[in-house]
Amino acid sequence: MLKKIVFLGMGGTIAGTAESATDNVGYQAAQLGVEQLLSALPALRVTLADHAPVVEQVAQIDSKDMGWPQWCALASRVAHYLALPDVRGLVITHGTDTLEETAFFLSWVLPAEGLAHKAVVLTCAMRPSTSLSPDGPQNLLDAVALARAPDARGVLAVCAGTVHAARDVQKVHPYRLDAFTSGDAGPLGYVEEGRVRWVHPCPPAAPVPVQVAIGQLSAQHWPRVEIVMNYAGATGATVRALCAPAPHGSASVRGIVVAGTGNGTVHQDLEAALQEVQGQGVRVVRATRCAWGQVVPGTEPGAGLPHSEGLSPVKARIALMLELLASESKG
Ligand code: ASP
């Protein structure tokens, strides 16, 4: 059976264009369709080898504008293709700004069976397609090599030749081509000349603590979870304002993730407000604003606020949204 690699376009800088080839920052993201990106890449034929491409544009946005409706649409298309026996793997072209969030979201909602032997690979670019030296074409070829690799499985990201797992990947630089890290976990591997060199075996799709079926996701309804940060001089004012009765027609806040300082520590005034709203039924989760490492439980003050199990604030927010969604469906 001729196997397929599916390309899903979401927009981003990889599909961006600028007026000048020397301008790598003043560009418009999401200007070219994924079909155009592929047809501008003759080398793709070699990397695809005997795989046939299937191409679909799911969204066309700057990923700073990513939201729940686009995630619902993407998850449903990915699940559809993953279930087809002739699909070998998927490549998603995406903006870098929220790539780590989309990867994490997909890793929690896609059916584990679908990911057991197939990879969903997100890729991106830091420079627009019109750049004198764009990084998108190589990233795209690397993504195809990864999606076809025999040991690849689960939701992965590849950028600048480095392979990251959805749980660990994080954008840490606003400009460099190698803008992502996997923090303490380290990368899973590297793509070199079209071959993947694993430094860690690709982990099996992790069993996630909550199961939200794709069919349960609705673009119109999602639990509102906000993120607040601790810093010198933080007060409880933002939390109290967020959790005040919502004006007619707007969703009330169901959860708050606090990006704490250091080991998840929180200013006493902010902590008092968080305890207060937690007592009123708002779910509160404590993460750290540190880019690396995770809250080490048991040693930190504020033990009354559950910690994020090693998730960054943005990923803890997604986990909490999905948890709230799952608990709604249990009634
Ligand atoms: N703002 C762009 C986006 O996330 C940045 C990028 O793709 O590098 O869509």
XYZ file of C-alpha atoms and ligand atoms in Angstrom:
340
model
C 0.000 0.000 0.000
C 1.367 3.463 -0.901
C 1.849 5.244 2.408
C 0.951 8.886 2.892
C 2.424 11.804 4.756
C -0.229 14.356 5.633
C 0.651 18.065 5.733
C -1.652 20.337 7.718
C -1.100 24.100 7.449
C -1.770 26.425 10.366
C 0.106 29.552 9.200
C 2.996 31.124 11.129
C 6.272 32.680 10.036
C 7.102 29.630 7.971
C 4.285 30.864 5.723
C 5.171 34.521 6.224
C 6.339 37.109 3.698
C 8.256 40.390 4.009
C 8.787 43.260 1.551
C 12.529 42.810 1.685
C 14.676 39.677 1.720
C 16.842 41.196 4.446
C 13.909 41.795 6.782
C 13.510 38.910 9.220
C 11.252 40.675 11.691
C 8.986 43.099 9.794
C 6.932 40.506 7.963
C 3.361 39.256 7.818
C 2.941 35.726 9.152
C 0.571 33.245 7.474
C 0.579 34.572 3.899
C 1.346 31.410 1.891
C -0.678 28.240 1.917
C 0.959 24.969 2.931
C 0.504 23.788 -0.665
C 2.678 26.712 -1.841
C 5.329 25.943 0.770
C 5.557 22.376 -0.478
C 5.617 23.221 -4.148
C 8.502 25.662 -3.538
C 10.548 22.762 -2.175
C 11.679 20.415 -4.977
C 13.883 18.439 -2.546
C 10.715 17.292 -0.826
C 10.250 14.609 -3.452
C 13.493 12.958 -2.384
C 12.701 13.185 1.340
C 9.192 11.847 0.808
C 10.696 8.880 -1.086
C 7.825 6.508 -1.798
C 5.287 8.400 0.343
C 2.473 10.374 -1.233
C 1.691 13.833 0.179
C -1.804 14.776 1.305
C -2.227 18.497 1.937
C -4.841 20.437 3.893
C -4.968 24.003 5.181
C -6.652 23.897 8.590
C -6.038 27.515 9.626
C -4.009 30.458 8.352
C -2.978 32.571 11.322
C -0.104 34.100 13.210
C 0.118 31.647 16.090
C 0.037 34.484 18.634
C -3.686 34.485 17.766
C -4.107 30.746 18.339
C -7.206 29.802 20.254
C -9.496 26.983 21.228
C -11.545 26.962 17.963
C -8.392 26.428 15.861
C -7.241 23.700 18.256
C -10.582 21.919 17.990
C -10.431 22.026 14.181
C -6.832 20.810 14.148
C -7.384 17.999 16.650
C -10.323 16.697 14.670
C -8.371 16.665 11.368
C -5.308 15.061 12.948
C -7.447 12.365 14.589
C -9.144 11.705 11.262
C -5.855 11.172 9.401
C -4.169 9.250 12.237
C -6.905 6.649 12.042
C -6.291 5.938 8.343
C -4.119 2.845 7.881
C -2.316 4.260 4.840
C -1.150 7.372 6.714
C 2.429 6.976 7.914
C 2.670 10.284 9.764
C 1.638 13.921 9.889
C 3.472 17.217 9.571
C 1.899 20.415 10.892
C 3.310 23.772 9.808
C 2.750 26.191 12.684
C 3.928 29.501 14.100
C 6.641 29.305 16.730
C 4.936 31.503 19.336
C 2.404 28.973 20.592
C 3.786 25.809 19.005
C 4.545 24.289 22.412
C 0.942 24.821 23.505
C -0.567 23.246 20.399
C 1.833 20.299 20.666
C 0.908 19.754 24.301
C -2.821 20.124 23.632
C -2.666 17.542 20.825
C -0.647 15.155 22.983
C -3.428 15.191 25.568
C -6.432 14.876 23.280
C -5.337 12.559 20.472
C -6.153 8.896 21.020
C -3.103 7.035 22.402
C -3.702 4.100 20.009
C -3.367 6.472 17.056
C 0.008 7.696 18.314
C 1.411 4.302 19.288
C 3.206 3.827 15.966
C 2.810 7.162 14.219
C 4.224 10.626 14.752
C 2.515 13.988 14.539
C 5.344 16.435 13.898
C 4.995 20.176 14.363
C 7.447 22.385 12.566
C 7.907 26.090 12.045
C 10.366 28.807 11.088
C 11.941 31.810 12.731
C 12.419 33.614 9.412
C 9.776 34.340 6.796
C 9.735 32.458 3.515
C 11.055 35.545 1.684
C 14.213 35.736 3.800
C 17.625 35.699 2.149
C 18.257 32.564 4.143
C 14.953 31.085 5.328
C 14.948 28.241 7.852
C 11.474 26.949 6.974
C 12.457 24.730 4.008
C 15.037 22.755 5.995
C 12.691 22.479 8.986
C 9.989 21.140 6.667
C 12.320 18.525 5.185
C 13.429 17.531 8.697
C 9.799 17.195 9.752
C 9.121 14.821 6.863
C 12.203 12.752 7.703
C 10.969 12.573 11.300
C 7.376 11.704 10.397
C 8.666 8.793 8.275
C 11.297 7.581 10.764
C 10.642 3.996 11.903
C 10.879 4.762 15.645
C 9.007 8.061 15.630
C 5.760 8.178 17.567
C 3.659 10.589 19.574
C 3.462 14.351 19.215
C 6.878 15.794 18.395
C 8.354 19.122 17.331
C 11.359 19.726 15.140
C 13.165 23.022 14.707
C 16.768 23.712 13.679
C 17.411 19.985 13.391
C 16.490 19.249 17.006
C 13.645 16.923 17.958
C 11.555 17.704 21.044
C 8.726 15.914 22.861
C 5.429 17.787 23.237
C 5.618 17.795 27.028
C 9.080 19.377 27.180
C 9.337 21.684 24.185
C 9.497 25.372 24.970
C 10.321 28.453 22.918
C 13.134 30.267 24.692
C 14.437 32.761 22.170
C 12.595 35.432 20.170
C 15.068 35.603 17.275
C 17.599 32.760 16.982
C 16.888 29.978 14.520
C 17.417 27.406 17.273
C 14.664 28.946 19.387
C 13.442 25.876 21.271
C 14.667 23.780 24.158
C 13.481 20.697 25.996
C 14.917 22.057 29.241
C 16.146 19.533 31.788
C 14.730 16.630 29.783
C 16.980 17.382 26.805
C 16.010 16.810 23.178
C 14.858 13.438 21.924
C 17.228 13.536 18.993
C 18.509 15.309 15.921
C 17.714 15.162 12.224
C 20.939 15.005 10.246
C 20.964 14.793 6.459
C 17.494 13.320 6.426
C 18.177 10.725 9.145
C 17.022 10.841 12.748
C 19.618 10.201 15.434
C 17.777 9.522 18.670
C 19.533 10.405 21.906
C 16.581 9.137 23.905
C 14.202 6.508 22.601
C 11.014 8.164 21.476
C 8.755 7.796 24.538
C 5.492 5.919 24.170
C 2.511 8.262 24.050
C 2.198 9.060 27.759
C -1.060 8.103 29.394
C -2.617 11.452 30.237
C -4.375 11.999 33.554
C -7.623 13.103 31.906
C -9.356 11.680 28.911
C -11.250 14.164 26.797
C -12.570 12.607 23.612
C -12.059 14.637 20.460
C -15.823 14.519 19.918
C -16.272 16.177 23.308
C -14.306 19.250 22.228
C -16.512 22.080 21.137
C -15.125 25.207 19.515
C -17.815 27.225 21.297
C -17.266 26.002 24.815
C -14.131 25.783 26.908
C -13.489 26.415 30.572
C -11.876 29.798 31.193
C -8.489 29.409 32.881
C -6.197 32.419 33.314
C -2.519 32.757 34.178
C -1.165 35.239 36.709
C 2.454 35.781 37.633
C 4.264 36.359 40.889
C 6.798 39.193 40.980
C 8.171 41.721 43.427
C 5.237 43.822 44.525
C 2.551 41.372 43.314
C -0.841 41.809 44.984
C -4.106 39.922 44.994
C -5.872 42.591 42.919
C -5.645 40.811 39.542
C -6.935 37.528 40.950
C -9.826 39.237 42.741
C -10.724 41.189 39.602
C -10.584 38.044 37.479
C -12.810 36.123 39.851
C -15.368 38.872 40.446
C -18.810 37.984 39.051
C -18.492 37.944 35.251
C -20.474 40.547 33.302
C -23.487 39.163 31.438
C -22.443 37.074 28.440
C -18.828 36.495 29.434
C -17.475 33.288 30.899
C -16.499 33.233 34.532
C -13.015 32.168 35.514
C -12.911 28.479 36.443
C -9.226 28.159 37.083
C -6.054 30.136 37.689
C -2.490 29.034 37.089
C 0.026 31.052 39.029
C 3.492 31.309 37.532
C 5.291 31.474 40.838
C 8.800 32.688 41.471
C 11.528 30.078 42.023
C 10.107 26.907 43.512
C 6.556 28.099 42.899
C 6.643 30.714 45.633
C 3.944 33.374 45.684
C 3.838 36.818 47.369
C 1.792 36.596 50.562
C -0.832 39.054 49.254
C -1.269 37.154 45.998
C -1.314 33.873 47.889
C -4.087 35.133 50.178
C -6.194 36.020 47.119
C -5.502 32.635 45.510
C -6.514 30.815 48.710
C -9.642 32.943 48.872
C -10.788 32.133 45.315
C -9.809 28.490 45.735
C -12.157 28.443 48.714
C -14.895 29.753 46.411
C -14.418 26.843 43.987
C -11.918 28.262 41.473
C -9.207 25.684 40.700
C -5.740 27.033 41.414
C -2.497 25.444 40.196
C 1.007 26.593 41.043
C 3.793 26.421 38.465
C 7.116 28.195 38.254
C 8.048 31.094 36.037
C 11.596 29.636 35.845
C 12.260 28.471 32.288
C 13.935 25.249 33.420
C 13.138 22.734 36.125
C 9.887 22.276 37.962
C 8.310 22.949 41.332
C 9.779 20.472 43.806
C 6.881 19.481 46.027
C 7.143 19.282 49.768
C 9.718 22.008 50.324
C 7.870 25.047 49.108
C 5.642 27.341 51.105
C 2.002 27.648 50.091
C 1.445 23.897 50.269
C -2.301 24.507 50.053
C -2.008 25.280 46.357
C -1.484 22.172 44.223
C 1.513 22.274 41.904
C 1.587 21.695 38.177
C 3.342 18.298 38.128
C 6.271 19.772 36.224
C 4.223 21.555 33.578
C 5.094 25.096 32.551
C 2.409 27.716 33.260
C 1.031 27.654 29.698
C 0.879 23.850 29.625
C -0.567 23.691 33.145
C -3.331 25.975 31.887
C -4.175 23.577 29.062
C -4.085 20.587 31.416
C -6.448 22.359 33.794
C -8.829 23.340 30.993
C -8.989 19.724 29.840
C -9.408 18.489 33.392
C -12.320 20.875 33.931
C -13.836 19.804 30.635
C -13.532 16.127 31.562
C -15.147 16.728 34.953
C -18.058 18.559 33.292
C -18.807 15.584 31.120
C -18.832 13.276 34.155
C -21.625 15.551 35.380
N 4.342 35.227 15.363
C 4.778 34.115 14.564
C 3.824 32.965 14.815
O 3.907 32.388 15.873
C 6.161 33.758 14.935
C 6.747 32.566 14.229
O 6.079 31.736 13.636
O 7.992 32.448 14.320
O 3.001 32.658 13.988
